[in-house]
PDB file of N, CA and C in Angstrom:
ATOM      1  N   MET G   6      27.012  39.530 115.202  1.00  0.00           N
ATOM      2  CA  MET G   6      27.578  39.044 113.954  1.00  0.00           C
ATOM      3  C   MET G   6      26.478  38.879 112.909  1.00  0.00           C
ATOM      4  N   ASN G   7      26.872  38.892 111.670  1.00  0.00           N
ATOM      5  CA  ASN G   7      25.918  38.624 110.601  1.00  0.00           C
ATOM      6  C   ASN G   7      25.478  37.176 110.714  1.00  0.00           C
ATOM      7  N   THR G   8      24.209  36.926 110.475  1.00  0.00           N
ATOM      8  CA  THR G   8      23.714  35.553 110.534  1.00  0.00           C
ATOM      9  C   THR G   8      23.525  34.953 109.151  1.00  0.00           C
ATOM     10  N   SER G   9      23.582  35.771 108.116  1.00  0.00           N
ATOM     11  CA  SER G   9      23.424  35.305 106.746  1.00  0.00           C
ATOM     12  C   SER G   9      24.732  35.493 105.996  1.00  0.00           C
ATOM     13  N   PRO G  10      25.035  34.575 105.061  1.00  0.00           N
ATOM     14  CA  PRO G  10      26.248  34.772 104.267  1.00  0.00           C
ATOM     15  C   PRO G  10      26.095  35.866 103.207  1.00  0.00           C
ATOM     16  N   PHE G  11      24.889  36.434 103.072  1.00  0.00           N
ATOM     17  CA  PHE G  11      24.626  37.434 102.033  1.00  0.00           C
ATOM     18  C   PHE G  11      24.249  38.771 102.651  1.00  0.00           C
ATOM     19  N   THR G  12      24.723  39.853 102.028  1.00  0.00           N
ATOM     20  CA  THR G  12      24.300  41.200 102.386  1.00  0.00           C
ATOM     21  C   THR G  12      23.798  41.834 101.100  1.00  0.00           C
ATOM     22  N   THR G  13      22.491  42.000 101.001  1.00  0.00           N
ATOM     23  CA  THR G  13      21.909  42.476  99.753  1.00  0.00           C
ATOM     24  C   THR G  13      21.236  43.831  99.905  1.00  0.00           C
ATOM     25  N   HIS G  14      21.385  44.450 101.050  1.00  0.00           N
ATOM     26  CA  HIS G  14      20.792  45.771 101.274  1.00  0.00           C
ATOM     27  C   HIS G  14      21.902  46.774 101.551  1.00  0.00           C
ATOM     28  N   ASN G  15      21.565  48.031 101.449  1.00  0.00           N
ATOM     29  CA  ASN G  15      22.546  49.063 101.764  1.00  0.00           C
ATOM     30  C   ASN G  15      22.610  49.264 103.266  1.00  0.00           C
ATOM     31  N   THR G  16      23.776  49.127 103.834  1.00  0.00           N
ATOM     32  CA  THR G  16      23.966  49.412 105.248  1.00  0.00           C
ATOM     33  C   THR G  16      24.188  50.913 105.413  1.00  0.00           C
ATOM     34  N   ALA G  17      24.017  51.393 106.619  1.00  0.00           N
ATOM     35  CA  ALA G  17      24.107  52.827 106.879  1.00  0.00           C
ATOM     36  C   ALA G  17      25.534  53.343 106.699  1.00  0.00           C
ATOM     37  N   TRP G  18      25.628  54.554 106.182  1.00  0.00           N
ATOM     38  CA  TRP G  18      26.917  55.248 106.090  1.00  0.00           C
ATOM     39  C   TRP G  18      27.167  55.964 107.408  1.00  0.00           C
ATOM     40  N   GLN G  19      28.422  56.012 107.827  1.00  0.00           N
ATOM     41  CA  GLN G  19      28.828  56.777 109.001  1.00  0.00           C
ATOM     42  C   GLN G  19      29.661  57.946 108.516  1.00  0.00           C
ATOM     43  N   ASP G  20      29.284  59.162 108.932  1.00  0.00           N
ATOM     44  CA  ASP G  20      30.057  60.351 108.588  1.00  0.00           C
ATOM     45  C   ASP G  20      31.228  60.438 109.553  1.00  0.00           C
ATOM     46  N   LEU G  21      32.438  60.374 109.025  1.00  0.00           N
ATOM     47  CA  LEU G  21      33.638  60.404 109.852  1.00  0.00           C
ATOM     48  C   LEU G  21      34.220  61.802 109.980  1.00  0.00           C
ATOM     49  N   GLY G  22      33.620  62.770 109.270  1.00  0.00           N
ATOM     50  CA  GLY G  22      34.136  64.130 109.276  1.00  0.00           C
ATOM     51  C   GLY G  22      35.314  64.265 108.325  1.00  0.00           C
ATOM     52  N   GLY G  23      35.676  65.477 108.021  1.00  0.00           N
ATOM     53  CA  GLY G  23      36.825  65.736 107.164  1.00  0.00           C
ATOM     54  C   GLY G  23      36.676  65.228 105.750  1.00  0.00           C
ATOM     55  N   GLY G  24      35.432  65.073 105.283  1.00  0.00           N
ATOM     56  CA  GLY G  24      35.197  64.616 103.919  1.00  0.00           C
ATOM     57  C   GLY G  24      35.264  63.106 103.744  1.00  0.00           C
ATOM     58  N   LEU G  25      35.111  62.354 104.843  1.00  0.00           N
ATOM     59  CA  LEU G  25      35.133  60.885 104.785  1.00  0.00           C
ATOM     60  C   LEU G  25      33.827  60.305 105.306  1.00  0.00           C
ATOM     61  N   ARG G  26      33.382  59.237 104.635  1.00  0.00           N
ATOM     62  CA  ARG G  26      32.221  58.463 105.088  1.00  0.00           C
ATOM     63  C   ARG G  26      32.585  56.986 105.002  1.00  0.00           C
ATOM     64  N   ARG G  27      32.078  56.181 105.950  1.00  0.00           N
ATOM     65  CA  ARG G  27      32.383  54.754 105.990  1.00  0.00           C
ATOM     66  C   ARG G  27      31.087  53.944 105.981  1.00  0.00           C
ATOM     67  N   GLN G  28      31.114  52.833 105.232  1.00  0.00           N
ATOM     68  CA  GLN G  28      29.983  51.909 105.170  1.00  0.00           C
ATOM     69  C   GLN G  28      30.522  50.494 105.364  1.00  0.00           C
ATOM     70  N   VAL G  29      30.157  49.866 106.489  1.00  0.00           N
ATOM     71  CA  VAL G  29      30.535  48.472 106.725  1.00  0.00           C
ATOM     72  C   VAL G  29      29.628  47.619 105.845  1.00  0.00           C
ATOM     73  N   LEU G  30      30.213  46.856 104.924  1.00  0.00           N
ATOM     74  CA  LEU G  30      29.424  46.084 103.967  1.00  0.00           C
ATOM     75  C   LEU G  30      29.063  44.699 104.492  1.00  0.00           C
ATOM     76  N   THR G  31      30.048  43.978 104.999  1.00  0.00           N
ATOM     77  CA  THR G  31      29.779  42.651 105.555  1.00  0.00           C
ATOM     78  C   THR G  31      30.962  42.234 106.411  1.00  0.00           C
ATOM     79  N   TYR G  32      30.726  41.269 107.299  1.00  0.00           N
ATOM     80  CA  TYR G  32      31.808  40.837 108.184  1.00  0.00           C
ATOM     81  C   TYR G  32      31.458  39.525 108.864  1.00  0.00           C
ATOM     82  N   GLY G  33      32.491  38.879 109.324  1.00  0.00           N
ATOM     83  CA  GLY G  33      32.427  37.721 110.194  1.00  0.00           C
ATOM     84  C   GLY G  33      33.597  37.873 111.142  1.00  0.00           C
ATOM     85  N   PRO G  34      33.818  36.928 112.044  1.00  0.00           N
ATOM     86  CA  PRO G  34      34.888  37.076 113.036  1.00  0.00           C
ATOM     87  C   PRO G  34      36.282  37.261 112.432  1.00  0.00           C
ATOM     88  N   GLU G  35      36.538  36.651 111.288  1.00  0.00           N
ATOM     89  CA  GLU G  35      37.877  36.670 110.706  1.00  0.00           C
ATOM     90  C   GLU G  35      38.085  37.723 109.632  1.00  0.00           C
ATOM     91  N   LEU G  36      37.007  38.333 109.124  1.00  0.00           N
ATOM     92  CA  LEU G  36      37.138  39.175 107.939  1.00  0.00           C
ATOM     93  C   LEU G  36      36.061  40.250 107.921  1.00  0.00           C
ATOM     94  N   MET G  37      36.428  41.440 107.399  1.00  0.00           N
ATOM     95  CA  MET G  37      35.467  42.536 107.280  1.00  0.00           C
ATOM     96  C   MET G  37      35.726  43.283 105.979  1.00  0.00           C
ATOM     97  N   LEU G  38      34.643  43.685 105.290  1.00  0.00           N
ATOM     98  CA  LEU G  38      34.722  44.486 104.073  1.00  0.00           C
ATOM     99  C   LEU G  38      34.033  45.820 104.336  1.00  0.00           C
ATOM    100  N   VAL G  39      34.780  46.913 104.075  1.00  0.00           N
ATOM    101  CA  VAL G  39      34.306  48.258 104.379  1.00  0.00           C
ATOM    102  C   VAL G  39      34.541  49.158 103.170  1.00  0.00           C
ATOM    103  N   LYS G  40      33.560  50.020 102.873  1.00  0.00           N
ATOM    104  CA  LYS G  40      33.692  51.011 101.809  1.00  0.00           C
ATOM    105  C   LYS G  40      33.921  52.365 102.475  1.00  0.00           C
ATOM    106  N   VAL G  41      34.925  53.099 101.988  1.00  0.00           N
ATOM    107  CA  VAL G  41      35.205  54.429 102.530  1.00  0.00           C
ATOM    108  C   VAL G  41      35.208  55.415 101.371  1.00  0.00           C
ATOM    109  N   ALA G  42      34.311  56.401 101.444  1.00  0.00           N
ATOM    110  CA  ALA G  42      34.205  57.432 100.413  1.00  0.00           C
ATOM    111  C   ALA G  42      34.944  58.680 100.885  1.00  0.00           C
ATOM    112  N   PHE G  43      35.754  59.240  99.995  1.00  0.00           N
ATOM    113  CA  PHE G  43      36.573  60.416 100.285  1.00  0.00           C
ATOM    114  C   PHE G  43      36.203  61.549  99.343  1.00  0.00           C
ATOM    115  N   GLU G  44      36.085  62.752  99.889  1.00  0.00           N
ATOM    116  CA  GLU G  44      36.053  63.946  99.062  1.00  0.00           C
ATOM    117  C   GLU G  44      37.502  64.287  98.722  1.00  0.00           C
ATOM    118  N   ALA G  45      37.725  65.009  97.629  1.00  0.00           N
ATOM    119  CA  ALA G  45      39.081  65.445  97.291  1.00  0.00           C
ATOM    120  C   ALA G  45      39.667  66.208  98.469  1.00  0.00           C
ATOM    121  N   GLY G  46      40.888  65.886  98.820  1.00  0.00           N
ATOM    122  CA  GLY G  46      41.550  66.518  99.955  1.00  0.00           C
ATOM    123  C   GLY G  46      41.326  65.802 101.270  1.00  0.00           C
ATOM    124  N   GLY G  47      40.412  64.814 101.292  1.00  0.00           N
ATOM    125  CA  GLY G  47      40.164  64.042 102.507  1.00  0.00           C
ATOM    126  C   GLY G  47      41.403  63.244 102.895  1.00  0.00           C
ATOM    127  N   VAL G  48      41.612  63.106 104.189  1.00  0.00           N
ATOM    128  CA  VAL G  48      42.808  62.429 104.686  1.00  0.00           C
ATOM    129  C   VAL G  48      42.424  61.270 105.585  1.00  0.00           C
ATOM    130  N   GLY G  49      42.932  60.096 105.244  1.00  0.00           N
ATOM    131  CA  GLY G  49      42.903  58.954 106.150  1.00  0.00           C
ATOM    132  C   GLY G  49      44.200  59.054 106.940  1.00  0.00           C
ATOM    133  N   ALA G  50      44.133  59.689 108.095  1.00  0.00           N
ATOM    134  CA  ALA G  50      45.334  60.031 108.866  1.00  0.00           C
ATOM    135  C   ALA G  50      46.196  58.799 109.124  1.00  0.00           C
ATOM    136  N   PRO G  51      47.505  58.983 109.112  1.00  0.00           N
ATOM    137  CA  PRO G  51      48.398  57.856 109.396  1.00  0.00           C
ATOM    138  C   PRO G  51      48.061  57.212 110.744  1.00  0.00           C
ATOM    139  N   HIS G  52      47.993  55.905 110.739  1.00  0.00           N
ATOM    140  CA  HIS G  52      47.632  55.146 111.932  1.00  0.00           C
ATOM    141  C   HIS G  52      48.145  53.724 111.777  1.00  0.00           C
ATOM    142  N   GLN G  53      48.021  52.953 112.821  1.00  0.00           N
ATOM    143  CA  GLN G  53      48.347  51.533 112.747  1.00  0.00           C
ATOM    144  C   GLN G  53      47.386  50.788 113.659  1.00  0.00           C
ATOM    145  N   HIS G  54      47.215  49.515 113.396  1.00  0.00           N
ATOM    146  CA  HIS G  54      46.322  48.677 114.182  1.00  0.00           C
ATOM    147  C   HIS G  54      46.776  47.232 114.041  1.00  0.00           C
ATOM    148  N   PRO G  55      46.305  46.355 114.915  1.00  0.00           N
ATOM    149  CA  PRO G  55      46.748  44.956 114.856  1.00  0.00           C
ATOM    150  C   PRO G  55      46.159  44.182 113.676  1.00  0.00           C
ATOM    151  N   HIS G  56      45.173  44.751 113.008  1.00  0.00           N
ATOM    152  CA  HIS G  56      44.516  44.084 111.885  1.00  0.00           C
ATOM    153  C   HIS G  56      45.378  44.160 110.630  1.00  0.00           C
ATOM    154  N   VAL G  57      45.376  43.121 109.827  1.00  0.00           N
ATOM    155  CA  VAL G  57      45.963  43.162 108.491  1.00  0.00           C
ATOM    156  C   VAL G  57      44.928  43.842 107.600  1.00  0.00           C
ATOM    157  N   GLN G  58      45.382  44.706 106.689  1.00  0.00           N
ATOM    158  CA  GLN G  58      44.463  45.451 105.821  1.00  0.00           C
ATOM    159  C   GLN G  58      44.923  45.388 104.377  1.00  0.00           C
ATOM    160  N   ILE G  59      43.959  45.191 103.485  1.00  0.00           N
ATOM    161  CA  ILE G  59      44.167  45.351 102.052  1.00  0.00           C
ATOM    162  C   ILE G  59      43.149  46.374 101.578  1.00  0.00           C
ATOM    163  N   SER G  60      43.597  47.350 100.800  1.00  0.00           N
ATOM    164  CA  SER G  60      42.701  48.376 100.269  1.00  0.00           C
ATOM    165  C   SER G  60      42.763  48.374  98.747  1.00  0.00           C
ATOM    166  N   TYR G  61      41.579  48.484  98.143  1.00  0.00           N
ATOM    167  CA  TYR G  61      41.407  48.487  96.685  1.00  0.00           C
ATOM    168  C   TYR G  61      40.812  49.827  96.288  1.00  0.00           C
ATOM    169  N   VAL G  62      41.388  50.475  95.285  1.00  0.00           N
ATOM    170  CA  VAL G  62      40.875  51.756  94.804  1.00  0.00           C
ATOM    171  C   VAL G  62      39.748  51.485  93.811  1.00  0.00           C
ATOM    172  N   GLU G  63      38.523  51.721  94.268  1.00  0.00           N
ATOM    173  CA  GLU G  63      37.348  51.547  93.412  1.00  0.00           C
ATOM    174  C   GLU G  63      37.195  52.729  92.456  1.00  0.00           C
ATOM    175  N   SER G  64      37.520  53.940  92.958  1.00  0.00           N
ATOM    176  CA  SER G  64      37.457  55.147  92.138  1.00  0.00           C
ATOM    177  C   SER G  64      38.344  56.204  92.781  1.00  0.00           C
ATOM    178  N   GLY G  65      38.685  57.224  91.997  1.00  0.00           N
ATOM    179  CA  GLY G  65      39.488  58.322  92.507  1.00  0.00           C
ATOM    180  C   GLY G  65      40.981  58.088  92.403  1.00  0.00           C
ATOM    181  N   VAL G  66      41.733  58.998  93.014  1.00  0.00           N
ATOM    182  CA  VAL G  66      43.193  58.930  93.041  1.00  0.00           C
ATOM    183  C   VAL G  66      43.638  59.218  94.476  1.00  0.00           C
ATOM    184  N   PHE G  67      44.540  58.392  94.983  1.00  0.00           N
ATOM    185  CA  PHE G  67      44.993  58.494  96.367  1.00  0.00           C
ATOM    186  C   PHE G  67      46.510  58.444  96.442  1.00  0.00           C
ATOM    187  N   GLU G  68      47.071  59.230  97.338  1.00  0.00           N
ATOM    188  CA  GLU G  68      48.475  59.079  97.695  1.00  0.00           C
ATOM    189  C   GLU G  68      48.486  58.226  98.960  1.00  0.00           C
ATOM    190  N   ALA G  69      49.015  57.022  98.849  1.00  0.00           N
ATOM    191  CA  ALA G  69      49.005  56.072  99.961  1.00  0.00           C
ATOM    192  C   ALA G  69      50.418  55.905 100.499  1.00  0.00           C
ATOM    193  N   THR G  70      50.509  55.851 101.821  1.00  0.00           N
ATOM    194  CA  THR G  70      51.780  55.588 102.483  1.00  0.00           C
ATOM    195  C   THR G  70      51.614  54.358 103.359  1.00  0.00           C
ATOM    196  N   VAL G  71      52.522  53.409 103.192  1.00  0.00           N
ATOM    197  CA  VAL G  71      52.565  52.208 104.028  1.00  0.00           C
ATOM    198  C   VAL G  71      54.005  52.089 104.515  1.00  0.00           C
ATOM    199  N   GLY G  72      54.176  52.167 105.826  1.00  0.00           N
ATOM    200  CA  GLY G  72      55.535  52.181 106.359  1.00  0.00           C
ATOM    201  C   GLY G  72      56.265  53.406 105.848  1.00  0.00           C
ATOM    202  N   GLU G  73      57.413  53.198 105.222  1.00  0.00           N
ATOM    203  CA  GLU G  73      58.230  54.296 104.699  1.00  0.00           C
ATOM    204  C   GLU G  73      58.017  54.540 103.201  1.00  0.00           C
ATOM    205  N   GLN G  74      57.079  53.804 102.585  1.00  0.00           N
ATOM    206  CA  GLN G  74      56.873  53.910 101.137  1.00  0.00           C
ATOM    207  C   GLN G  74      55.584  54.663 100.815  1.00  0.00           C
ATOM    208  N   THR G  75      55.662  55.538  99.819  1.00  0.00           N
ATOM    209  CA  THR G  75      54.498  56.313  99.372  1.00  0.00           C
ATOM    210  C   THR G  75      54.359  56.145  97.868  1.00  0.00           C
ATOM    211  N   GLN G  76      53.100  55.997  97.429  1.00  0.00           N
ATOM    212  CA  GLN G  76      52.831  55.838  96.000  1.00  0.00           C
ATOM    213  C   GLN G  76      51.447  56.393  95.687  1.00  0.00           C
ATOM    214  N   VAL G  77      51.292  56.938  94.488  1.00  0.00           N
ATOM    215  CA  VAL G  77      49.979  57.383  94.014  1.00  0.00           C
ATOM    216  C   VAL G  77      49.265  56.177  93.419  1.00  0.00           C
ATOM    217  N   LEU G  78      48.027  55.959  93.879  1.00  0.00           N
ATOM    218  CA  LEU G  78      47.221  54.818  93.430  1.00  0.00           C
ATOM    219  C   LEU G  78      45.969  55.308  92.722  1.00  0.00           C
ATOM    220  N   ARG G  79      45.605  54.584  91.660  1.00  0.00           N
ATOM    221  CA  ARG G  79      44.415  54.901  90.858  1.00  0.00           C
ATOM    222  C   ARG G  79      43.503  53.685  90.802  1.00  0.00           C
ATOM    223  N   ILE G  80      42.383  53.834  90.089  1.00  0.00           N
ATOM    224  CA  ILE G  80      41.384  52.764  89.972  1.00  0.00           C
ATOM    225  C   ILE G  80      42.059  51.432  89.669  1.00  0.00           C
ATOM    226  N   GLY G  81      41.708  50.431  90.472  1.00  0.00           N
ATOM    227  CA  GLY G  81      42.227  49.080  90.284  1.00  0.00           C
ATOM    228  C   GLY G  81      43.501  48.787  91.047  1.00  0.00           C
ATOM    229  N   ASP G  82      44.158  49.815  91.590  1.00  0.00           N
ATOM    230  CA  ASP G  82      45.371  49.608  92.376  1.00  0.00           C
ATOM    231  C   ASP G  82      45.009  49.190  93.797  1.00  0.00           C
ATOM    232  N   THR G  83      45.981  48.616  94.501  1.00  0.00           N
ATOM    233  CA  THR G  83      45.771  48.148  95.868  1.00  0.00           C
ATOM    234  C   THR G  83      46.980  48.473  96.729  1.00  0.00           C
ATOM    235  N   PHE G  84      46.770  48.392  98.035  1.00  0.00           N
ATOM    236  CA  PHE G  84      47.904  48.359  98.956  1.00  0.00           C
ATOM    237  C   PHE G  84      47.614  47.372 100.066  1.00  0.00           C
ATOM    238  N   TYR G  85      48.698  46.862 100.647  1.00  0.00           N
ATOM    239  CA  TYR G  85      48.648  45.892 101.733  1.00  0.00           C
ATOM    240  C   TYR G  85      49.349  46.506 102.938  1.00  0.00           C
ATOM    241  N   ALA G  86      48.660  46.581 104.067  1.00  0.00           N
ATOM    242  CA  ALA G  86      49.247  47.098 105.300  1.00  0.00           C
ATOM    243  C   ALA G  86      49.317  45.955 106.307  1.00  0.00           C
ATOM    244  N   PRO G  87      50.520  45.465 106.584  1.00  0.00           N
ATOM    245  CA  PRO G  87      50.656  44.407 107.581  1.00  0.00           C
ATOM    246  C   PRO G  87      50.231  44.886 108.968  1.00  0.00           C
ATOM    247  N   SER G  88      50.036  43.956 109.858  1.00  0.00           N
ATOM    248  CA  SER G  88      49.673  44.254 111.241  1.00  0.00           C
ATOM    249  C   SER G  88      50.682  45.220 111.860  1.00  0.00           C
ATOM    250  N   ASN G  89      50.143  46.256 112.507  1.00  0.00           N
ATOM    251  CA  ASN G  89      50.928  47.235 113.266  1.00  0.00           C
ATOM    252  C   ASN G  89      51.918  48.043 112.437  1.00  0.00           C
ATOM    253  N   VAL G  90      51.697  48.149 111.125  1.00  0.00           N
ATOM    254  CA  VAL G  90      52.518  49.008 110.272  1.00  0.00           C
ATOM    255  C   VAL G  90      51.739  50.299 110.007  1.00  0.00           C
ATOM    256  N   ARG G  91      52.364  51.431 110.231  1.00  0.00           N
ATOM    257  CA  ARG G  91      51.718  52.742 110.050  1.00  0.00           C
ATOM    258  C   ARG G  91      51.368  52.945 108.577  1.00  0.00           C
ATOM    259  N   HIS G  92      50.138  53.411 108.321  1.00  0.00           N
ATOM    260  CA  HIS G  92      49.676  53.642 106.956  1.00  0.00           C
ATOM    261  C   HIS G  92      48.603  54.728 106.952  1.00  0.00           C
ATOM    262  N   GLY G  93      48.414  55.346 105.784  1.00  0.00           N
ATOM    263  CA  GLY G  93      47.403  56.378 105.640  1.00  0.00           C
ATOM    264  C   GLY G  93      47.293  56.789 104.188  1.00  0.00           C
ATOM    265  N   VAL G  94      46.273  57.594 103.876  1.00  0.00           N
ATOM    266  CA  VAL G  94      46.066  58.057 102.509  1.00  0.00           C
ATOM    267  C   VAL G  94      45.664  59.528 102.501  1.00  0.00           C
ATOM    268  N   VAL G  95      45.956  60.164 101.376  1.00  0.00           N
ATOM    269  CA  VAL G  95      45.449  61.502 101.074  1.00  0.00           C
ATOM    270  C   VAL G  95      44.715  61.362  99.748  1.00  0.00           C
ATOM    271  N   CYS G  96      43.470  61.816  99.707  1.00  0.00           N
ATOM    272  CA  CYS G  96      42.670  61.703  98.497  1.00  0.00           C
ATOM    273  C   CYS G  96      42.977  62.884  97.574  1.00  0.00           C
ATOM    274  N   LEU G  97      43.533  62.582  96.403  1.00  0.00           N
ATOM    275  CA  LEU G  97      43.890  63.621  95.430  1.00  0.00           C
ATOM    276  C   LEU G  97      42.726  63.956  94.509  1.00  0.00           C
ATOM    277  N   GLU G  98      41.905  62.953  94.178  1.00  0.00           N
ATOM    278  CA  GLU G  98      40.666  63.136  93.402  1.00  0.00           C
ATOM    279  C   GLU G  98      39.598  62.297  94.084  1.00  0.00           C
ATOM    280  N   ALA G  99      38.425  62.876  94.333  1.00  0.00           N
ATOM    281  CA  ALA G  99      37.361  62.199  95.077  1.00  0.00           C
ATOM    282  C   ALA G  99      37.231  60.753  94.640  1.00  0.00           C
ATOM    283  N   GLY G 100      37.040  59.867  95.614  1.00  0.00           N
ATOM    284  CA  GLY G 100      36.968  58.457  95.267  1.00  0.00           C
ATOM    285  C   GLY G 100      36.567  57.576  96.431  1.00  0.00           C
ATOM    286  N   VAL G 101      36.660  56.273  96.185  1.00  0.00           N
ATOM    287  CA  VAL G 101      36.219  55.259  97.138  1.00  0.00           C
ATOM    288  C   VAL G 101      37.285  54.185  97.269  1.00  0.00           C
ATOM    289  N   LEU G 102      37.575  53.816  98.512  1.00  0.00           N
ATOM    290  CA  LEU G 102      38.420  52.664  98.800  1.00  0.00           C
ATOM    291  C   LEU G 102      37.557  51.545  99.351  1.00  0.00           C
ATOM    292  N   LEU G 103      37.860  50.316  98.946  1.00  0.00           N
ATOM    293  CA  LEU G 103      37.281  49.131  99.570  1.00  0.00           C
ATOM    294  C   LEU G 103      38.364  48.538 100.452  1.00  0.00           C
ATOM    295  N   ASP G 104      38.102  48.480 101.747  1.00  0.00           N
ATOM    296  CA  ASP G 104      39.069  47.993 102.714  1.00  0.00           C
ATOM    297  C   ASP G 104      38.647  46.629 103.237  1.00  0.00           C
ATOM    298  N   VAL G 105      39.614  45.721 103.301  1.00  0.00           N
ATOM    299  CA  VAL G 105      39.402  44.390 103.862  1.00  0.00           C
ATOM    300  C   VAL G 105      40.289  44.275 105.095  1.00  0.00           C
ATOM    301  N   PHE G 106      39.719  43.799 106.207  1.00  0.00           N
ATOM    302  CA  PHE G 106      40.456  43.654 107.458  1.00  0.00           C
ATOM    303  C   PHE G 106      40.384  42.221 107.965  1.00  0.00           C
ATOM    304  N   ASN G 107      41.505  41.760 108.519  1.00  0.00           N
ATOM    305  CA  ASN G 107      41.557  40.476 109.212  1.00  0.00           C
ATOM    306  C   ASN G 107      42.270  40.706 110.530  1.00  0.00           C
ATOM    307  N   PRO G 108      41.639  40.367 111.667  1.00  0.00           N
ATOM    308  CA  PRO G 108      40.225  40.016 111.814  1.00  0.00           C
ATOM    309  C   PRO G 108      39.350  41.264 111.664  1.00  0.00           C
ATOM    310  N   LEU G 109      38.057  41.108 111.912  1.00  0.00           N
ATOM    311  CA  LEU G 109      37.144  42.235 111.765  1.00  0.00           C
ATOM    312  C   LEU G 109      37.530  43.371 112.709  1.00  0.00           C
ATOM    313  N   ARG G 110      37.160  44.577 112.336  1.00  0.00           N
ATOM    314  CA  ARG G 110      37.393  45.768 113.168  1.00  0.00           C
ATOM    315  C   ARG G 110      36.182  45.946 114.076  1.00  0.00           C
ATOM    316  N   GLU G 111      36.257  45.407 115.279  1.00  0.00           N
ATOM    317  CA  GLU G 111      35.138  45.535 116.211  1.00  0.00           C
ATOM    318  C   GLU G 111      34.828  46.983 116.513  1.00  0.00           C
ATOM    319  N   ASP G 112      35.852  47.854 116.495  1.00  0.00           N
ATOM    320  CA  ASP G 112      35.621  49.270 116.764  1.00  0.00           C
ATOM    321  C   ASP G 112      34.719  49.912 115.707  1.00  0.00           C
ATOM    322  N   PHE G 113      34.674  49.362 114.503  1.00  0.00           N
ATOM    323  CA  PHE G 113      33.795  49.895 113.462  1.00  0.00           C
ATOM    324  C   PHE G 113      32.323  49.543 113.712  1.00  0.00           C
ATOM    325  N   LEU G 114      32.070  48.608 114.601  1.00  0.00           N
ATOM    326  CA  LEU G 114      30.698  48.179 114.879  1.00  0.00           C
ATOM    327  C   LEU G 114      30.104  48.908 116.086  1.00  0.00           C
ATOM    328  N   GLN G 115      30.916  49.706 116.767  1.00  0.00           N
ATOM    329  CA  GLN G 115      30.450  50.453 117.933  1.00  0.00           C
ATOM    330  C   GLN G 115      29.713  51.694 117.476  1.00  0.00           C
ATOM    331  N   PRO G 116      28.680  52.107 118.228  1.00  0.00           N
ATOM    332  CA  PRO G 116      27.994  53.365 117.888  1.00  0.00           C
ATOM    333  C   PRO G 116      28.989  54.522 117.906  1.00  0.00           C
ATOM    334  N   GLN G 117      28.854  55.424 116.931  1.00  0.00           N
ATOM    335  CA  GLN G 117      29.755  56.574 116.828  1.00  0.00           C
ATOM    336  C   GLN G 117      29.253  57.688 117.715  1.00  0.00           C
ATOM    337  N   GLU G 118      30.163  58.280 118.483  1.00  0.00           N
ATOM    338  CA  GLU G 118      29.809  59.440 119.313  1.00  0.00           C
ATOM    339  C   GLU G 118      29.827  60.686 118.430  1.00  0.00           C
ATOM    340  N   GLY G 119      29.066  61.655 118.795  1.00  0.00           N
ATOM    341  CA  GLY G 119      29.134  62.880 118.029  1.00  0.00           C
ATOM    342  C   GLY G 119      27.859  63.566 118.045  1.00  0.00           C
TER     343      GLY G 119
END
């Protein structure tokens, strides 16, 4: 776990393939903040997890689906994905999402195989 309440350095980016990169910014047991950079056409494949998620569009344009609803989101827009609800995005114009998870995504802290 982080031992300081501040993160003032750049953490490493993880290449997720398919035009996506992830950077874990900060976290504690109850909360995690993650930056995900997408190239145009990049897909955050539909998935679900027990974590509650809020995503903020920092830049770019995304088609986001949460449950049965789909909407195009631009800078400043957000979406909320409740626990175990299927969600995903398609990046229409290169951009960045800031994702918040409760509780933290322990799987994001594991070394990536590849």
